[in-house]
Coordinates of C-alpha atoms in Angstrom, one line a residue:
X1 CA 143.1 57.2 37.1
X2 CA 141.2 55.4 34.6
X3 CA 137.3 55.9 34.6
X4 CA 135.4 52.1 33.7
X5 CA 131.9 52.1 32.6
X6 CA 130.9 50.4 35.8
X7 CA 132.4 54.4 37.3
X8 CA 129.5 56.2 35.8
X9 CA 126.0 56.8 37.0
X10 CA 123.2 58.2 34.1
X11 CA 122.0 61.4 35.4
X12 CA 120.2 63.9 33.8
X13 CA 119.5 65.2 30.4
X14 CA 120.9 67.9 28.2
X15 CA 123.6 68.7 30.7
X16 CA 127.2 68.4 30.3
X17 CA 129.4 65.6 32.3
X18 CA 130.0 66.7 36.2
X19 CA 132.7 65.7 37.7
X20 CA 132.7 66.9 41.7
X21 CA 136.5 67.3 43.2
X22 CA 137.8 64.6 44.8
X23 CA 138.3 66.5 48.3
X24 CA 134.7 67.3 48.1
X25 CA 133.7 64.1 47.3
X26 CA 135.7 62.1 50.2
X27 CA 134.1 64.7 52.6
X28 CA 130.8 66.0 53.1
X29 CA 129.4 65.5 50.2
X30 CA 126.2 62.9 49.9
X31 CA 124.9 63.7 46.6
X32 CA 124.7 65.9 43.7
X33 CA 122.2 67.9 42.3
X34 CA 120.3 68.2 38.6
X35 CA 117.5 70.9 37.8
X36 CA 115.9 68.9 34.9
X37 CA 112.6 71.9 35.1
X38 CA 112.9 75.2 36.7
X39 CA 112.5 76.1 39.5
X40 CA 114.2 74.4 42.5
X41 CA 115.5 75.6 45.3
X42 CA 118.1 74.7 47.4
X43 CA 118.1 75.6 51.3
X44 CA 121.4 74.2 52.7
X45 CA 121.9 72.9 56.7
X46 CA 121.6 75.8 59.0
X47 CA 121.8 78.4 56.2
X48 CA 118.0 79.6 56.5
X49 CA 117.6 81.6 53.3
X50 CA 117.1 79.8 49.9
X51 CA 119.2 79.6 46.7
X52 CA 118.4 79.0 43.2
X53 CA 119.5 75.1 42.5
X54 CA 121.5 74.9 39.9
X55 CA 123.2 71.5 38.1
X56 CA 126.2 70.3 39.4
X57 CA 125.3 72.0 42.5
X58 CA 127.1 69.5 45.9
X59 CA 124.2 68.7 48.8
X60 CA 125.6 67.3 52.3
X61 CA 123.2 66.1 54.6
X62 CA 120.6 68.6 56.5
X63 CA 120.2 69.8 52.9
X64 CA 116.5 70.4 51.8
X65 CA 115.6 70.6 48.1
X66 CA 112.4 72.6 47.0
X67 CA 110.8 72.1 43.5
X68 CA 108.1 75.1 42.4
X69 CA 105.3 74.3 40.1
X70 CA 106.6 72.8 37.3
X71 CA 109.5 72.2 38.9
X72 CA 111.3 68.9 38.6
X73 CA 115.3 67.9 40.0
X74 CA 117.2 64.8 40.4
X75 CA 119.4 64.1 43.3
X76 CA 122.2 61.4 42.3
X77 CA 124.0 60.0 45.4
X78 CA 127.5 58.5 45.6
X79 CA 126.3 54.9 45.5
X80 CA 124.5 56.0 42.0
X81 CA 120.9 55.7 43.6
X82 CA 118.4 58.6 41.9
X83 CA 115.8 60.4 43.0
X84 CA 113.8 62.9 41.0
X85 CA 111.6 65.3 43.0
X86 CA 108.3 66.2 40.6
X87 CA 106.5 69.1 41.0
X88 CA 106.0 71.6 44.3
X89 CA 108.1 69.0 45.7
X90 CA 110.2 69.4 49.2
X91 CA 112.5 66.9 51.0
X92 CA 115.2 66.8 53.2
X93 CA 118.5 64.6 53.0
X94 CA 118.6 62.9 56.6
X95 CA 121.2 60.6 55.8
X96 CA 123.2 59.1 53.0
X97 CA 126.9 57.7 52.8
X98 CA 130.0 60.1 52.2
X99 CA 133.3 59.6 49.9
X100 CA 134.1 55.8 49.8
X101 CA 131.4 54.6 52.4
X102 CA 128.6 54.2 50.2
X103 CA 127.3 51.3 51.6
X104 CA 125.3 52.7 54.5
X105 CA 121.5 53.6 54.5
X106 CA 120.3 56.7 52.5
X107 CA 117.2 58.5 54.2
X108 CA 115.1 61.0 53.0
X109 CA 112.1 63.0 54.3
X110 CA 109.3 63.8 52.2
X111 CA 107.8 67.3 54.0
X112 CA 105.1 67.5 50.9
X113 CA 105.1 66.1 47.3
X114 CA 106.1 63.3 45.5
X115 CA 109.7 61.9 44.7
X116 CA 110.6 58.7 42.5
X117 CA 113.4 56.5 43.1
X118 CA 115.8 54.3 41.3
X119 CA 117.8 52.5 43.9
X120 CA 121.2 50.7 43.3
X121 CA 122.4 48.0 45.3
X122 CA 126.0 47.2 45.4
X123 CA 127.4 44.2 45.0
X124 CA 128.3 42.5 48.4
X125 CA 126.5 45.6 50.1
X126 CA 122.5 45.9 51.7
X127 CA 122.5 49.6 51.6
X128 CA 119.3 50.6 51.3
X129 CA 117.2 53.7 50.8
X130 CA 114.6 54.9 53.2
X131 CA 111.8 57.5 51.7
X132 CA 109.7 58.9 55.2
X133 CA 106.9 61.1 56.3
X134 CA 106.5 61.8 60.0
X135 CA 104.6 59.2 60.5
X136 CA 105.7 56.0 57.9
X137 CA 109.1 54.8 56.1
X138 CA 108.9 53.1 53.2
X139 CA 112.3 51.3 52.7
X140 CA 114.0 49.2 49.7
X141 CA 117.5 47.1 49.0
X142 CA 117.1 47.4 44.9
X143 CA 114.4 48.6 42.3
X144 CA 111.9 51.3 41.5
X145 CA 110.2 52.6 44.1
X146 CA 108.2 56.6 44.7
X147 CA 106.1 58.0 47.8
X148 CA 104.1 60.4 48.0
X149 CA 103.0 62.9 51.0
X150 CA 99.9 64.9 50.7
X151 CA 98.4 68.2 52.2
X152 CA 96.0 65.7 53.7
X153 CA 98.5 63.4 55.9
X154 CA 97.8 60.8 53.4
X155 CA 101.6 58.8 52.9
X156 CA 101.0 57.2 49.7
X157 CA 104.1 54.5 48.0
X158 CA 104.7 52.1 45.2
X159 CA 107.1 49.8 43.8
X160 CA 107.6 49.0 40.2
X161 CA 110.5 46.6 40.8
X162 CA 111.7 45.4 43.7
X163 CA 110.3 44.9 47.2
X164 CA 109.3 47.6 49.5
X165 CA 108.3 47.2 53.2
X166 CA 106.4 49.9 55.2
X167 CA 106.7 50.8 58.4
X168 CA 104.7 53.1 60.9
X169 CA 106.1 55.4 63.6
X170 CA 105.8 52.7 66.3
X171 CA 108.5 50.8 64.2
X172 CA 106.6 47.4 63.7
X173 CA 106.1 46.4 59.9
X174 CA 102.6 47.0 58.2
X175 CA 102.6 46.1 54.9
X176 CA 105.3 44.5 52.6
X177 CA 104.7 45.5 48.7
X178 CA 105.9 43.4 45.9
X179 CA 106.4 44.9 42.2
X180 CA 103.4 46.5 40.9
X181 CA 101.5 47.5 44.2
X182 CA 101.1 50.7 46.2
X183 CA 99.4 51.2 49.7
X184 CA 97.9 54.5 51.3
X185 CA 98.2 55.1 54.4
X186 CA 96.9 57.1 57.7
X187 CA 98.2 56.7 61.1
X188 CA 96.4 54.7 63.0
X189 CA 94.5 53.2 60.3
X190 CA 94.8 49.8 59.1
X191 CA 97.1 50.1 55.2
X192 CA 95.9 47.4 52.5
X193 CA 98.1 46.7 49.5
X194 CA 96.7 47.5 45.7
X195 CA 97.8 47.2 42.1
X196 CA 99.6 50.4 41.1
X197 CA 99.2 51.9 37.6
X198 CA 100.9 54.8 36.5
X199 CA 98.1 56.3 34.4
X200 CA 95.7 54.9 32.1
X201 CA 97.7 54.4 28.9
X202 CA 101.0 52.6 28.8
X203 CA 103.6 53.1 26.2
X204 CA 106.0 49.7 25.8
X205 CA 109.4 49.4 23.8
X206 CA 110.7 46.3 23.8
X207 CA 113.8 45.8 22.0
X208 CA 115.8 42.5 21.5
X209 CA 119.7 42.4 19.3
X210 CA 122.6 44.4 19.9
X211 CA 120.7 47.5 21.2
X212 CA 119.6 49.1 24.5
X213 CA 116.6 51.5 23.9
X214 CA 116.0 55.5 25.7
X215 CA 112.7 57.2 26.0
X216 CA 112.5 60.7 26.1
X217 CA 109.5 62.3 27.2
X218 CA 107.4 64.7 25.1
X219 CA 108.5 67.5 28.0
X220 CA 112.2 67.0 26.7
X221 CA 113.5 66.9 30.4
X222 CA 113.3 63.3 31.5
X223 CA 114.4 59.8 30.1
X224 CA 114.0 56.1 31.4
X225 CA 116.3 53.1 29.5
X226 CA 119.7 52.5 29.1
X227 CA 122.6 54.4 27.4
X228 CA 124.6 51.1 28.0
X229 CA 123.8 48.0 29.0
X230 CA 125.1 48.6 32.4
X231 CA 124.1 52.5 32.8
X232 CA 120.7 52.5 33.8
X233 CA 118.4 55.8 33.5
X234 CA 115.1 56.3 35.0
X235 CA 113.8 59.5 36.1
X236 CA 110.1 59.2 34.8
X237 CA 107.2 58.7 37.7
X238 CA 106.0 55.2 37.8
X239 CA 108.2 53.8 34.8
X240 CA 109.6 50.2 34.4
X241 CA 113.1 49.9 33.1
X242 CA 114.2 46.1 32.8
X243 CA 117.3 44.0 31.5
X244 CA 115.4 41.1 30.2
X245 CA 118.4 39.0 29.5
X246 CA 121.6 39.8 27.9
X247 CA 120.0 41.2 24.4
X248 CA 116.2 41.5 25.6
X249 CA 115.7 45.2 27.1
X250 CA 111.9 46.6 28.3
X251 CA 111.2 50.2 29.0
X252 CA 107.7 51.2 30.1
X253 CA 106.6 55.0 30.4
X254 CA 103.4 56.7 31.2
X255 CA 101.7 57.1 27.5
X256 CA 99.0 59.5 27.9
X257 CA 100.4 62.5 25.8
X258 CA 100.1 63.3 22.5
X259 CA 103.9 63.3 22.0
X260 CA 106.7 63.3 20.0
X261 CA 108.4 60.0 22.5
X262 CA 112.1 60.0 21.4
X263 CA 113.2 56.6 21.0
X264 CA 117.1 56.5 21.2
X265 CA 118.6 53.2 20.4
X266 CA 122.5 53.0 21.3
X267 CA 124.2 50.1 19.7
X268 CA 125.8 47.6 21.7
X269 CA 127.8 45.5 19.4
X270 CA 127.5 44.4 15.1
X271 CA 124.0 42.7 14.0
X272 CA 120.1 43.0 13.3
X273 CA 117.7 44.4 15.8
X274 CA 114.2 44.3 16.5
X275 CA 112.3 47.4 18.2
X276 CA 108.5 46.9 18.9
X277 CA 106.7 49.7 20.2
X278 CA 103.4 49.1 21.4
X279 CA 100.3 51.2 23.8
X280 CA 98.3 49.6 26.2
X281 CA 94.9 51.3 27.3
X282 CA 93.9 50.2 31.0
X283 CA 94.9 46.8 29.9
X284 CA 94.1 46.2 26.5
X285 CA 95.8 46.8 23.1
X286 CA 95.8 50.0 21.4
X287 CA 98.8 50.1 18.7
X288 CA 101.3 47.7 18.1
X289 CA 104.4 48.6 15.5
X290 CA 107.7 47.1 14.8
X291 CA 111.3 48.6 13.7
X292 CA 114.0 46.7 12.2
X293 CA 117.9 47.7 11.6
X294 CA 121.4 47.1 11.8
X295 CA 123.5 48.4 14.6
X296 CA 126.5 49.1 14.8
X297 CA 128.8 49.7 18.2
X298 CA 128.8 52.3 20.0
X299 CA 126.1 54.3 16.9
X300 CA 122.8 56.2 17.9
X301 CA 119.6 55.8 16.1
X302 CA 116.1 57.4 16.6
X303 CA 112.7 57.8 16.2
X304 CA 109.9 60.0 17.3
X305 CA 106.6 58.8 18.4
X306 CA 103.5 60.4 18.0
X307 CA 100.2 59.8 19.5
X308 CA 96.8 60.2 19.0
X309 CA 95.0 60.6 22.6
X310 CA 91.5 61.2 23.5
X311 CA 91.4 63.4 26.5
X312 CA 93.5 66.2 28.2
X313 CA 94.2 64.6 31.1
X314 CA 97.9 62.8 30.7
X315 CA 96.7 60.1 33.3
X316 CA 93.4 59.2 32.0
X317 CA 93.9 59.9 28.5
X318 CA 93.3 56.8 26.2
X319 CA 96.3 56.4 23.5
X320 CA 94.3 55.5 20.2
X321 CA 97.4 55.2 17.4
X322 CA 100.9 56.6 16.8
X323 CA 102.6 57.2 13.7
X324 CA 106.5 56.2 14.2
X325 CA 109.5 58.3 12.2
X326 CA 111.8 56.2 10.0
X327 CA 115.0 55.6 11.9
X328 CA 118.1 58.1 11.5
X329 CA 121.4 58.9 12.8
X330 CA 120.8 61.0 16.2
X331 CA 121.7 64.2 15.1
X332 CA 121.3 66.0 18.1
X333 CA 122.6 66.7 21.7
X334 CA 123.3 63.6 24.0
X335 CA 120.8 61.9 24.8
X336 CA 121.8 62.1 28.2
X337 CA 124.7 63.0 30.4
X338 CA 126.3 61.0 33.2
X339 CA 127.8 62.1 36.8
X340 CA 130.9 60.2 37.9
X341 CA 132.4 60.2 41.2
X342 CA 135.7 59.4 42.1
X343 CA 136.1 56.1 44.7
X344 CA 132.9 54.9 42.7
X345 CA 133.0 51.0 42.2
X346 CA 135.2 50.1 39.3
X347 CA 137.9 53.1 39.3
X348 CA 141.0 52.1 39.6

């Protein structure tokens, strides 16, 4: 059996490759598993009692998933689809496709908390994936899309890429959002699209030459970019990770802390490369630099990224200026780890 690139799904961070067996894999299995932040919990179909999650840990439907305060776990389904549960999180996996039918409809109940969602379409396929509360579903083909439920009933969703329709209980359509919108909603009252920001300050890499750009958060656990040009990452709430052409690459994260951003640039092929890294503040300019190099295949650079902020509040904190590391060799751990499944597109 020979594993392609197009077998691999990015996953999580500072955790080693997982591999599930191929029986459990073609059978009940729907999805695997990542703790990213202690503590989640895992409460499997009909078992009652909890267990400590725990990486590499299978999850069949029925299966609810608990995050405590501080908590924070990605579940990575067979069709490569991610969904990272933040904190004091709980869901449920209604439904999602088994072994080699990964082209059905993944559903997922929201009981309280928020849950962000990178969602793969197939080629040839219109699986979707289907994020609910008792009252709405908030659905998607492709893109980046989160929802919300709050102690207050309030059903809350948003789309970075891709479109996202809403539906109520009675099953008729309220709202469609397009990238960059959100809409709250209560049953029974009528749900109005609106822009969606992620928090006040905005930190963009753009990077165009033979490199794909990663962004590790200041917290360590969670990355959005690419480790390839066709293995996608993006765990981080309300983050924008876009091809932009074959050598053009855009990653945006929420920028309101202090720092150190890791940058990890991965070669893609031999040549010059250009890496701007710039903060927006509610809209306007707040630091623009620029890095230049030479990459090589398949070689890892970095740099760290350190802020200045005013305020302590990571969503309304204003980013003032950053001082960027010189680029060097990555010298640490991977930057992140990938989950492969056997029967995955591309396998042979």
């Amino acid at each position: 059996m020979m594993w392609t690139r197009q077998s691999v799904m990015a996953m999580v961070l500072m955790t080693p490759l997982i591999i599930p067996s191929l029986a459990m894999a073609q059978g009940a299995v729907t999805a695997t598993l990542s703790v990213l932040t202690a503590p989640v919990e895992r409460v499997a179909n009909e078992a009652g009692a909890p267990e400590p999650g725990v990486s590499g840990m299978n999850l069949a439907e029925g299966d609810r998933i608990r995050t405590g305060a501080g908590g924070v776990a990605l579940i990575t389904f067979l069709n490569g689809s991610t969904v990272t549960l933040l904190s004091e999180t709980e869901v449920t996996v209604k439904q999602a496709p088994t072994g080699r039918a990964k082209t059905a409809g993944i559903r997922m109940l929201i009981h309280a908390g928020r849950v962000w969602a990178r969602v793969v379409q197939a080629a040839g396929s219109r699986s979707t994936l289907t994020l609910e509360s008792n009252d709405y579903t908030a659905t998607a083909h492709d893109g980046l899309i989160g929802a919300e439920q709050s102690s207050a009933g309030i059903f809350v969703c948003w789309t970075r890429r891709g479109t996202l329709w809403m539906t109520d209980k009675s099953g008729q359509t309220d709202t469609v959002l397009v990238a960059g919108q959100r809409a709250r909603a209560r049953f029974g009252m009528p749900v109005t699209p609106e822009p969606f920001v992620a928090g006040a300050s905005t930190l963009e890499i753009r990077t165009t030459g033979p490199v794909v750009p990663l962004v590790r958060m200041p917290d360590g656990s969670q990355a959005a970019g690419f480790l390839a040009p066709d293995i996608e990452v993006n765990q981080v709430f309300g983050s924008l990770t876009e091809a932009k052409g074959g050598r053009r690459w855009l990653v945006e994260v929420p920028g309101g802390h202090e720092g150190p951003y890791t940058l990890i640039l991965t070669g893609t092929d031999a040549g010059p490369f250009t890496a701007r890294i710039s903060a927006r503040y509610v809209g306007f300019s707040a630091y623009r630099h620029e890095i230049r190099g030479e990459a090589r295949p398949g070689e890892r650079l970095f740099t760290r990224i350190t802020q200045t902020v005013k305020g302590q509040d990571p969503m309304t904190a204003r980013a003032l200026e950053a001082s960027v590391d010189g680029l060097r060799a990555w010298d640490a751990s991977e930057p992140a780890a990938v989950v492969a499944f056997p029967g995955a597109p591309g396998v042979n």
